[in-house]
């Protein structure tokens, strides 16, 4: 077995679109040993790393909800893996854990900074960076804070992504009429298979017209993952007292001059609101969400799709693909094979 | 006494900045007589007409909270006056009333569409289109819906305007630290006289820097009357869980291509919200507000300033001045002299 730990360092702060080669540097370091751990720490062998649009924001020094990644630091990322060394009395070798383990094969981390996971029937370890991880929790709390009622019109953008696809399915469970916005005909077909009432391709020249036609009673909740022109189109269709759940703005993260929603004054004329949230704030409530989500998963009411990239060294290009609309469902990087005996 | 009724018609829908001469047409018509009134209607001799930024929005056909003014219709506007003819059993000649009486000297209107006013001690009839009218009610409900707490940092733009100046004073009454943003040194001096803690001139090249310095604990509530760059500067300083009360966007109403707030993603990182409101929705609660406001007025805790334009024919140019930062306080048009015997 390799004695090397592949790590991906954040090496240059990008302006605008990031160049995977310039932004990241792949290094090989020795795999830490027990002597490298302080009391309370564990060494985790990472199986899957989550790739998320929010990672682009973590590269910026703008005031945010989390400090920026520092130059030459291991790139930040949610991941799942297995404990291979432990100096934490509450966690033992073989335990599966999830946390901000970073873009690396092996991570030293404080035991209190990980969440121990016990995959439920029908779930995989990967689900703990998917529907039971950041994207699933984001979908659950973001949508439910918008208070969807039966019969409401719910629109979600980035609908074929990890978060959007779950948002739409939960909205259906709550009795809403659901319109998904995605960037290809294939993605739209998948959304209809998931039970979305309408799926619209924003690359269609008649998109705005079709959105208007699909929302005769206007939009009660718009769950925004993308920002840009689509946000403006949805503002034009917002219902009186409508709610815009601001989750992300993937269309703007790589822009040097981000574009604001010119039609935001519809919030005034329609007495509507636009509110942001950060999933970290809900950590105490995750167990409630995981209980609901696993029930829905077992009942077949929620389906998920994964887009798995093989090998940590492909993570930088994978992240770029996320911004190019390449993936459907949850994008993950397979870092180590979970079936191989993981004891060092 | 003149037998003519001067009326100002909306004659051409402007795109971008409006030209007072092209947009409006002044006509002279006979003053209506009792025979012109239907049952339930009254004839009101108008004393004061309110000029408000919202009037620019009423000229557009964009979906809004109120239907657009039609071409060749008398321009819409809040006004106060006295009943000179009545076919409404609940209202008699001599009663003072307030309502959407329009840009004209005499208005026929349904009795149920006006509010009878009885000026309180220390108040004038003009206050019923000012602090007890649209602008005062807007300040009161808009700010209090934002739930200011003692010690909060409240920022208000258009602070020397009719609404902004009242917002800041109510925020002080509620124990907040108040920063006003206005467009001249004179306006800023007046704000400090009103008790604002800080007054900033947005034309100052160091405005952004000064705003940052004035908000070391960031902004809990931003009451936005202006939109544009100032909204972006305040978004950059919004506090965690901050609230942006969207009242208006005077900087954008005359723009052909309105500018959205590019920094709106701060709503995500700071879990903040931006919410619009329309004062008409609060009509049932106006008496509560008027009671509070008149108490504060009598206690000297609220002061107001008026900017009175003489003569209805000057209303079109007056409205344009409102957008050029010309006025301090409430802009009104004196339409008829209230001291002249008003019986026809």
XYZ file of C-alpha atoms in Angstrom:
688
model
C 0.000 0.000 0.000
C 1.102 3.502 -0.836
C 2.793 5.357 1.991
C 1.990 8.659 0.385
C -0.812 11.067 1.092
C -1.973 12.974 -1.974
C -3.099 16.458 -0.997
C -4.405 19.289 -3.112
C -3.314 22.706 -1.966
C -4.983 25.992 -2.786
C -2.098 27.786 -4.436
C -3.399 30.955 -6.083
C -6.440 33.127 -5.400
C -8.338 33.382 -8.702
C -10.076 36.469 -10.042
C -13.069 35.556 -12.159
C -13.073 32.093 -13.682
C -10.504 29.838 -12.028
C -7.842 27.892 -13.870
C -7.650 24.446 -12.212
C -3.913 24.149 -12.880
C -2.994 27.572 -11.509
C -5.402 27.515 -8.606
C -4.392 24.162 -7.174
C -1.164 22.249 -6.619
C -1.030 18.514 -6.064
C 1.537 17.419 -3.481
C 2.585 14.096 -2.014
C 3.401 13.935 1.680
C 4.013 11.020 4.018
C 0.876 9.479 5.500
C 0.666 10.702 9.111
C 1.424 8.193 11.848
C 0.110 7.875 15.396
C 2.960 10.078 16.579
C 1.632 12.910 14.415
C -1.734 12.966 16.231
C -2.445 15.131 19.260
C -4.827 14.015 21.960
C -8.400 14.119 20.653
C -7.367 13.860 17.025
C -8.058 11.125 14.509
C -6.633 10.182 11.123
C -9.310 9.628 8.496
C -8.830 7.789 5.231
C -11.127 9.623 2.831
C -13.380 7.677 0.479
C -15.463 10.381 -1.152
C -15.009 14.124 -1.445
C -17.969 16.358 -2.244
C -17.548 19.045 -4.912
C -19.795 22.050 -4.344
C -20.286 25.448 -5.995
C -19.729 27.096 -2.595
C -16.062 26.118 -2.889
C -15.565 28.951 -5.359
C -16.708 31.408 -2.680
C -14.262 29.958 -0.157
C -11.427 31.065 -2.464
C -12.389 34.745 -2.110
C -11.386 37.121 0.659
C -14.784 38.878 0.619
C -16.509 38.961 4.030
C -18.404 35.698 4.282
C -19.850 33.099 6.632
C -16.554 31.227 6.793
C -12.945 32.352 6.545
C -11.340 32.086 3.135
C -9.049 29.158 2.387
C -5.469 30.312 2.891
C -2.828 30.026 0.204
C -0.940 26.700 0.458
C -3.600 25.285 2.757
C -5.219 21.971 1.787
C -8.357 22.948 -0.155
C -11.459 22.824 2.035
C -14.158 20.259 1.299
C -16.790 18.013 2.835
C -15.822 14.351 2.701
C -16.593 10.934 4.163
C -14.106 8.328 5.217
C -13.038 5.849 7.822
C -10.916 6.327 10.907
C -7.555 4.596 10.566
C -5.845 6.029 13.660
C -7.409 7.516 16.766
C -6.289 9.428 19.824
C -9.902 10.271 20.613
C -11.577 8.109 23.255
C -15.013 8.593 21.660
C -14.000 7.456 18.182
C -12.385 4.195 17.208
C -10.571 2.822 14.207
C -13.122 1.603 11.667
C -15.718 4.256 12.496
C -17.095 6.072 9.456
C -17.119 9.841 9.742
C -18.110 12.902 7.765
C -16.711 16.416 8.027
C -14.655 19.182 6.445
C -11.812 16.756 5.785
C -10.385 18.597 2.796
C -9.041 17.657 -0.604
C -6.656 14.922 0.502
C -6.413 11.183 0.906
C -5.762 11.240 4.632
C -6.862 13.937 7.043
C -5.820 14.667 10.606
C -8.777 16.266 12.357
C -10.122 16.861 15.826
C -12.679 14.225 16.752
C -15.181 16.902 17.734
C -15.133 18.317 14.208
C -16.525 15.184 12.556
C -19.903 13.508 12.646
C -19.943 9.719 13.061
C -22.168 8.042 10.499
C -24.005 4.741 10.479
C -25.464 4.219 7.021
C -29.197 3.518 7.156
C -30.712 0.637 5.150
C -30.763 1.574 1.479
C -28.227 4.356 1.964
C -24.562 4.402 1.050
C -21.674 6.133 2.747
C -21.737 8.601 -0.169
C -25.195 9.784 0.852
C -23.562 11.416 3.867
C -22.020 14.016 1.601
C -25.175 13.966 -0.570
C -28.785 13.768 0.544
C -27.745 13.386 4.215
C -24.902 15.866 3.767
C -24.591 19.509 2.802
C -26.676 19.453 -0.368
C -29.569 17.414 1.035
C -29.704 19.428 4.258
C -29.574 22.638 2.214
C -32.517 21.492 0.119
C -34.527 20.432 3.167
C -34.066 23.466 5.414
C -33.932 26.050 2.643
C -37.194 24.895 1.128
C -39.056 24.259 4.373
C -38.052 27.676 5.746
C -39.846 29.065 2.686
C -43.001 27.386 4.111
C -44.397 25.643 1.017
C -48.138 24.980 1.208
C -50.168 22.513 -0.850
C -51.015 24.119 -4.172
C -48.152 26.630 -4.024
C -46.131 27.162 -7.158
C -42.506 26.352 -6.370
C -39.775 27.081 -8.904
C -36.236 25.787 -8.457
C -33.205 26.590 -10.590
C -30.139 24.398 -10.897
C -32.890 21.802 -10.638
C -30.821 18.899 -11.945
C -28.075 19.589 -9.434
C -27.552 17.899 -6.086
C -29.552 20.477 -4.130
C -32.130 21.479 -6.740
C -33.216 17.933 -7.541
C -33.955 17.302 -3.856
C -35.700 20.663 -3.407
C -38.145 19.812 -6.183
C -38.889 16.366 -4.803
C -39.497 17.663 -1.268
C -41.741 20.392 -2.692
C -43.776 17.666 -4.435
C -44.026 15.743 -1.148
C -45.377 18.958 0.428
C -48.080 19.188 -2.247
C -46.682 22.031 -4.323
C -46.752 22.408 -8.086
C -43.083 22.225 -9.035
C -41.258 23.793 -11.946
C -37.600 22.909 -12.426
C -35.147 24.973 -14.442
C -32.086 23.237 -15.878
C -29.640 23.607 -18.749
C -30.299 20.688 -21.107
C -33.099 18.586 -22.533
C -31.641 15.484 -20.881
C -31.676 17.143 -17.489
C -35.262 18.268 -18.065
C -36.290 14.705 -18.942
C -34.763 13.468 -15.713
C -36.664 16.115 -13.730
C -39.953 14.964 -15.242
C -39.015 11.394 -14.278
C -38.489 12.607 -10.726
C -42.059 13.916 -10.700
C -41.532 17.618 -11.402
C -44.688 19.065 -12.991
C -42.777 21.159 -15.507
C -39.109 21.238 -16.505
C -37.756 24.192 -18.470
C -34.445 24.483 -20.294
C -33.074 27.972 -19.706
C -31.081 27.733 -22.952
C -34.362 27.606 -24.877
C -34.804 30.993 -26.639
C -38.435 30.956 -25.518
C -37.542 30.253 -21.890
C -38.996 33.485 -20.435
C -42.243 32.999 -22.323
C -42.489 29.367 -21.224
C -41.778 30.295 -17.614
C -44.602 32.846 -17.725
C -46.945 30.249 -19.224
C -45.945 27.674 -16.596
C -46.686 30.099 -13.744
C -50.217 31.409 -14.399
C -50.648 32.045 -10.663
C -47.137 33.429 -10.380
C -44.380 32.003 -8.163
C -44.956 31.528 -4.437
C -41.476 30.206 -3.707
C -38.432 30.529 -5.904
C -35.456 28.508 -4.674
C -32.492 30.175 -6.345
C -29.289 28.258 -6.924
C -28.053 30.281 -9.871
C -28.639 34.060 -9.741
C -28.124 36.039 -12.949
C -30.805 36.313 -15.622
C -32.857 33.425 -14.254
C -33.272 35.242 -10.946
C -34.550 38.262 -12.860
C -36.994 36.156 -14.861
C -38.349 34.681 -11.634
C -38.583 38.106 -9.973
C -40.787 39.168 -12.881
C -43.110 36.264 -12.032
C -43.004 36.467 -8.241
C -46.410 36.267 -6.571
C -47.755 38.751 -4.072
C -46.064 37.890 -0.745
C -43.768 35.472 -2.595
C -40.537 34.198 -1.066
C -37.192 33.892 -2.794
C -34.921 31.456 -0.996
C -31.382 32.513 -1.843
C -29.272 29.407 -1.755
C -26.557 30.150 -4.273
C -25.591 32.072 -7.377
C -23.557 29.606 -9.413
C -23.856 31.729 -12.571
C -22.072 34.606 -10.832
C -19.328 32.966 -8.748
C -16.767 33.141 -11.525
C -17.729 36.616 -12.754
C -15.331 39.481 -12.178
C -18.292 41.866 -12.198
C -21.256 39.974 -10.758
C -24.644 41.087 -12.016
C -27.338 42.059 -9.572
C -31.024 41.323 -10.169
C -32.213 44.440 -12.023
C -35.824 43.478 -11.407
C -35.438 43.296 -7.611
C -37.947 46.143 -7.232
C -40.629 43.496 -7.857
C -39.963 42.674 -4.189
C -41.516 46.055 -3.401
C -44.487 45.969 -5.748
C -45.306 42.361 -4.787
C -44.451 42.699 -1.043
C -42.101 39.790 -1.530
C -38.925 38.814 0.241
C -35.557 37.435 -0.688
C -33.656 35.752 2.107
C -30.370 33.932 2.341
C -29.337 31.098 4.620
C -26.272 29.053 5.470
C -26.728 25.375 6.156
C -24.100 25.303 8.936
C -26.594 27.231 11.122
C -28.957 24.237 11.084
C -26.467 21.598 12.253
C -28.382 20.916 15.485
C -31.486 20.065 13.468
C -29.828 17.719 10.955
C -31.075 14.563 12.736
C -34.711 15.606 12.141
C -34.007 16.149 8.459
C -32.074 12.897 8.086
C -34.982 11.015 9.647
C -37.470 12.535 7.178
C -35.163 12.145 4.219
C -34.348 8.499 4.908
C -38.055 7.724 5.274
C -38.759 9.395 1.923
C -35.810 7.585 0.378
C -37.097 4.207 1.562
C -40.609 5.028 0.352
C -39.189 5.850 -3.073
C -40.410 9.449 -2.818
C -36.892 10.791 -3.181
C -34.416 9.636 -5.771
C -30.869 10.836 -6.212
C -28.290 10.599 -8.918
C -24.536 10.730 -8.488
C -21.822 11.905 -10.804
C -18.627 10.289 -9.570
C -15.184 11.441 -10.644
C -12.455 8.888 -10.148
C -9.296 9.976 -8.373
C -8.451 12.967 -6.226
C -6.112 14.413 -8.855
C -9.196 14.985 -11.040
C -10.957 17.118 -8.428
C -9.735 20.504 -9.784
C -11.106 19.809 -13.264
C -14.220 18.291 -11.732
C -14.936 21.476 -9.833
C -14.670 23.474 -13.046
C -17.113 21.087 -14.754
C -19.618 21.790 -11.993
C -19.747 25.403 -13.187
C -20.141 24.368 -16.807
C -23.371 22.455 -16.259
C -21.621 19.160 -16.923
C -23.114 17.090 -14.127
C -26.555 15.847 -13.246
C -27.074 15.137 -9.557
C -24.436 15.079 -6.893
C -20.805 15.480 -7.948
C -18.367 13.431 -5.901
C -14.739 12.469 -6.158
C -13.808 8.914 -5.319
C -10.600 9.376 -3.345
C -9.940 5.877 -2.026
C -11.652 2.564 -2.640
C -13.864 1.827 0.358
C -13.772 -1.926 -0.193
C -10.049 -2.180 0.244
C -9.056 -3.008 3.802
C -8.529 0.372 5.278
C -6.343 -0.363 8.282
C -2.937 1.175 7.755
C -63.997 83.267 -8.119
C -62.688 81.221 -11.011
C -65.215 78.866 -12.549
C -62.463 76.753 -14.014
C -60.948 73.557 -12.754
C -57.267 73.188 -13.615
C -56.409 69.541 -14.197
C -53.135 67.909 -15.143
C -53.497 64.953 -17.453
C -50.969 62.190 -17.972
C -50.398 62.536 -21.695
C -47.414 60.413 -22.683
C -45.836 57.327 -21.111
C -42.144 58.168 -20.587
C -39.222 55.814 -21.100
C -36.367 56.627 -18.762
C -36.235 60.155 -17.427
C -39.540 61.980 -17.942
C -39.925 65.329 -19.629
C -42.481 67.309 -17.580
C -43.806 69.102 -20.670
C -44.254 65.990 -22.787
C -45.512 63.771 -19.991
C -48.247 66.056 -18.727
C -50.851 68.368 -20.249
C -52.571 71.123 -18.312
C -56.252 71.527 -19.159
C -59.024 73.799 -17.924
C -62.494 72.334 -17.496
C -65.635 73.689 -15.873
C -65.868 73.156 -12.123
C -68.334 70.286 -11.584
C -71.746 71.163 -10.178
C -74.128 69.195 -7.966
C -75.742 67.780 -11.093
C -72.432 66.166 -12.038
C -72.300 64.108 -8.820
C -73.743 60.617 -8.498
C -75.182 59.370 -5.237
C -72.396 58.773 -2.737
C -69.993 61.152 -4.454
C -68.490 64.374 -3.193
C -66.693 67.300 -4.803
C -63.446 68.181 -3.053
C -61.590 71.454 -3.407
C -57.953 70.449 -3.132
C -55.587 72.455 -0.936
C -52.392 70.426 -1.051
C -51.157 67.733 -3.400
C -48.376 65.370 -2.330
C -45.516 64.710 -4.760
C -43.954 61.286 -4.290
C -41.266 59.234 -6.061
C -43.782 56.386 -6.426
C -45.598 58.519 -9.011
C -42.894 57.662 -11.529
C -43.749 53.971 -11.105
C -47.448 54.655 -11.676
C -46.542 55.865 -15.184
C -45.187 52.430 -16.171
C -47.153 49.451 -17.443
C -44.944 46.959 -15.572
C -46.889 44.609 -13.271
C -47.254 46.465 -9.998
C -49.341 46.890 -6.860
C -51.634 49.387 -8.557
C -52.783 49.798 -12.141
C -50.835 52.262 -14.255
C -52.258 55.724 -14.841
C -53.992 55.725 -18.210
C -53.134 58.171 -20.961
C -55.309 61.310 -20.745
C -56.398 60.425 -17.227
C -55.904 63.029 -14.489
C -52.510 62.195 -12.949
C -52.877 60.166 -9.755
C -51.822 61.714 -6.449
C -52.569 61.878 -2.737
C -54.093 65.188 -1.720
C -56.029 66.932 1.041
C -58.914 69.307 0.626
C -62.357 70.330 1.714
C -65.731 69.092 0.588
C -67.603 71.748 -1.368
C -70.482 69.608 -2.643
C -71.806 66.338 -1.275
C -74.242 63.641 -2.306
C -72.895 61.381 0.420
C -74.962 61.231 3.616
C -71.864 60.519 5.731
C -69.861 63.512 4.531
C -70.888 67.137 4.593
C -69.728 70.345 2.987
C -66.829 71.765 4.993
C -65.416 68.369 5.999
C -61.699 68.003 5.370
C -60.697 64.832 3.550
C -57.620 63.053 2.274
C -57.365 60.566 -0.580
C -56.153 59.826 -4.097
C -57.741 63.024 -5.371
C -55.372 63.527 -8.287
C -53.540 66.438 -9.841
C -56.451 68.841 -10.101
C -58.101 71.709 -8.292
C -61.452 70.006 -7.839
C -62.025 66.270 -7.647
C -65.213 64.239 -7.884
C -64.724 61.105 -5.809
C -66.744 58.445 -4.055
C -67.136 59.249 -0.370
C -65.893 55.790 0.581
C -62.567 56.447 -1.139
C -61.562 59.330 1.129
C -60.577 59.530 4.774
C -62.125 62.330 6.842
C -59.505 64.239 8.802
C -59.686 66.285 11.970
C -56.325 67.966 12.479
C -54.903 67.243 15.918
C -53.465 70.058 18.065
C -50.126 71.149 16.633
C -50.832 69.508 13.288
C -51.811 71.122 10.016
C -54.016 69.827 7.247
C -50.796 69.305 5.245
C -49.612 66.716 7.753
C -52.328 64.421 6.417
C -50.367 63.983 3.217
C -47.110 64.085 5.230
C -46.384 62.503 8.580
C -50.006 61.311 8.928
C -50.186 60.470 5.229
C -48.365 58.147 2.855
C -44.804 59.105 3.725
C -45.232 59.080 7.509
C -47.158 55.804 7.486
C -44.510 54.307 5.192
C -41.764 55.324 7.608
C -43.653 53.980 10.623
C -44.729 50.572 9.322
C -41.688 49.944 7.148
C -39.274 50.570 9.982
C -41.257 48.834 12.718
C -41.750 45.740 10.542
C -37.946 45.580 10.473
C -38.157 45.183 14.295
C -35.521 47.681 15.474
C -34.126 46.902 18.926
C -32.278 49.252 21.271
C -28.645 49.360 20.242
C -29.297 48.221 16.672
C -27.521 50.032 13.891
C -30.147 51.461 11.543
C -29.129 53.046 8.252
C -31.591 55.004 6.133
C -31.017 56.419 2.665
C -32.935 59.327 1.188
C -32.678 60.378 4.821
C -33.528 64.034 4.238
C -36.661 63.108 2.325
C -40.194 62.942 3.672
C -40.021 59.243 4.534
C -36.329 58.919 5.427
C -36.314 61.804 7.892
C -39.192 60.213 9.821
C -37.644 56.723 9.668
C -34.484 58.006 11.339
C -36.374 59.824 14.077
C -38.568 56.808 14.874
C -35.451 54.613 14.942
C -33.946 57.008 17.510
C -37.142 56.803 19.590
C -36.746 53.006 19.493
C -33.207 53.289 20.858
C -31.243 52.522 17.713
C -28.009 54.103 16.553
C -29.030 55.914 13.383
C -26.999 56.729 10.292
C -28.629 58.857 7.620
C -27.467 59.027 4.014
C -28.305 62.141 2.003
C -26.987 64.088 -0.974
C -25.686 67.397 0.403
C -23.872 68.885 3.370
C -26.924 71.005 4.204
C -29.143 67.958 4.309
C -26.612 66.183 6.523
C -26.556 69.138 8.930
C -30.328 68.998 9.181
C -30.204 65.260 9.940
C -27.777 65.866 12.803
C -30.163 68.544 14.106
C -32.928 65.953 14.027
C -30.840 63.732 16.297
C -29.310 61.297 13.800
C -26.045 59.916 15.213
C -24.212 60.131 11.903
C -25.112 61.762 8.591
C -23.186 60.835 5.445
C -23.164 62.602 2.098
C -23.165 59.970 -0.629
C -21.528 62.437 -3.026
C -18.433 62.447 -0.801
C -15.678 60.486 -2.630
C -14.892 58.762 0.662
C -18.516 57.789 1.270
C -17.973 53.998 1.225
C -15.043 54.284 3.613
C -17.016 56.546 5.954
C -20.005 54.221 5.886
C -17.749 51.321 6.879
C -16.259 53.387 9.696
C -19.716 54.447 10.896
C -20.915 50.831 11.057
C -18.277 48.959 13.105
C -20.928 46.427 14.161
C -22.377 46.319 10.662
C -25.959 47.233 9.735
C -28.891 45.548 11.462
C -31.567 47.372 9.481
C -31.105 49.210 6.227
C -34.177 51.170 5.153
C -33.669 51.653 1.428
C -35.335 54.522 -0.382
C -32.856 54.789 -3.224
C -31.456 51.515 -4.624
C -28.430 51.722 -6.930
C -24.879 51.979 -5.593
C -25.963 52.928 -2.075
C -27.891 49.668 -1.763
C -24.740 47.806 -2.767
C -22.621 49.695 -0.241
C -25.106 48.812 2.496
C -25.239 45.163 1.412
C -21.474 45.059 1.882
C -22.013 46.194 5.481
C -25.106 44.158 6.326
C -24.917 42.368 9.679
C -25.524 38.682 10.201
C -29.323 38.237 10.166
C -29.688 41.851 9.003
C -32.878 43.164 7.414
C -33.150 45.361 4.361
C -36.489 47.131 4.226
C -37.122 47.867 0.564
C -39.203 50.990 0.432
C -38.183 52.556 -2.851
C -35.478 52.906 -5.461
C -35.580 56.563 -6.437
C -32.161 56.364 -8.123
C -33.499 53.774 -10.564
C -37.031 54.920 -11.412
C -35.908 57.024 -14.345
C -33.323 54.548 -15.657
C -34.007 52.755 -18.918
C -31.817 49.885 -17.710
C -32.201 49.703 -13.929
C -29.208 48.348 -12.061
C -29.623 45.458 -9.677
C -27.620 45.152 -6.460
C -24.527 43.207 -7.569
C -23.634 42.492 -3.960
C -26.980 40.847 -3.149
C -25.177 37.562 -2.425
C -24.261 39.124 0.938
C -27.845 38.140 1.808
C -26.652 34.541 1.584
C -23.351 34.829 3.422
C -24.922 36.962 6.177
C -28.273 35.080 6.332
C -29.942 38.409 5.739
C -33.214 39.330 4.118
C -34.493 41.992 1.808
C -38.227 42.549 1.862
C -40.572 44.951 0.156
C -43.848 46.396 1.370
C -46.659 48.607 0.131
C -48.195 51.053 2.545
C -51.740 50.569 1.204
C -51.723 47.112 2.859
C -51.542 48.755 6.295
C -54.539 51.088 5.917
C -56.493 49.384 8.713
C -53.650 50.070 11.129
C -53.138 53.750 10.276
C -55.020 54.969 13.387
C -52.465 53.250 15.666
C -49.618 54.907 13.805
C -51.281 58.318 13.774
C -51.795 58.082 17.531
C -48.097 57.305 18.124
C -46.893 59.866 15.628
C -49.024 62.697 16.995
C -47.818 61.920 20.515
C -44.196 62.056 19.336
C -44.912 65.242 17.419
C -46.367 66.922 20.501
C -43.448 65.729 22.628
C -41.045 67.260 20.119
C -39.513 63.863 19.357
C -40.446 64.115 15.712
C -39.880 67.152 13.563
C -40.805 67.573 9.937
C -39.882 69.971 7.206
C -41.969 70.882 4.184
C -40.972 71.991 0.734
C -44.026 73.709 -0.719
C -44.397 74.446 -4.412
C -46.921 77.133 -5.208
C -49.524 76.404 -7.864
C -50.718 73.201 -9.482
C -49.204 74.140 -12.842
C -45.766 73.778 -11.211
C -46.387 70.177 -10.137
C -44.757 68.551 -13.224
C -41.478 70.419 -12.702
C -41.749 69.832 -8.965
C -41.939 66.090 -9.473
C -38.792 66.204 -11.579
C -37.003 68.172 -8.843
C -37.847 65.401 -6.395
C -35.642 63.069 -8.450
C -32.823 65.595 -8.590
C -32.366 65.794 -4.824
C -33.719 69.337 -4.773
C -35.972 69.088 -1.740
C -35.467 68.527 1.947
C -38.467 67.061 3.734
C -41.930 66.628 2.336
C -42.642 68.023 -1.125
C -46.139 69.429 -1.512
C -47.956 71.513 -4.072
C -50.232 74.243 -2.805
C -53.214 73.924 -5.115
C -55.744 76.274 -3.522
C -55.490 78.678 -0.619
C -57.140 77.031 2.378
C -57.927 80.344 4.046
C -60.127 81.559 1.235
C -63.786 80.759 1.808
C -64.136 77.465 0.071
C -67.870 77.242 -0.503
C -68.577 77.392 -4.206
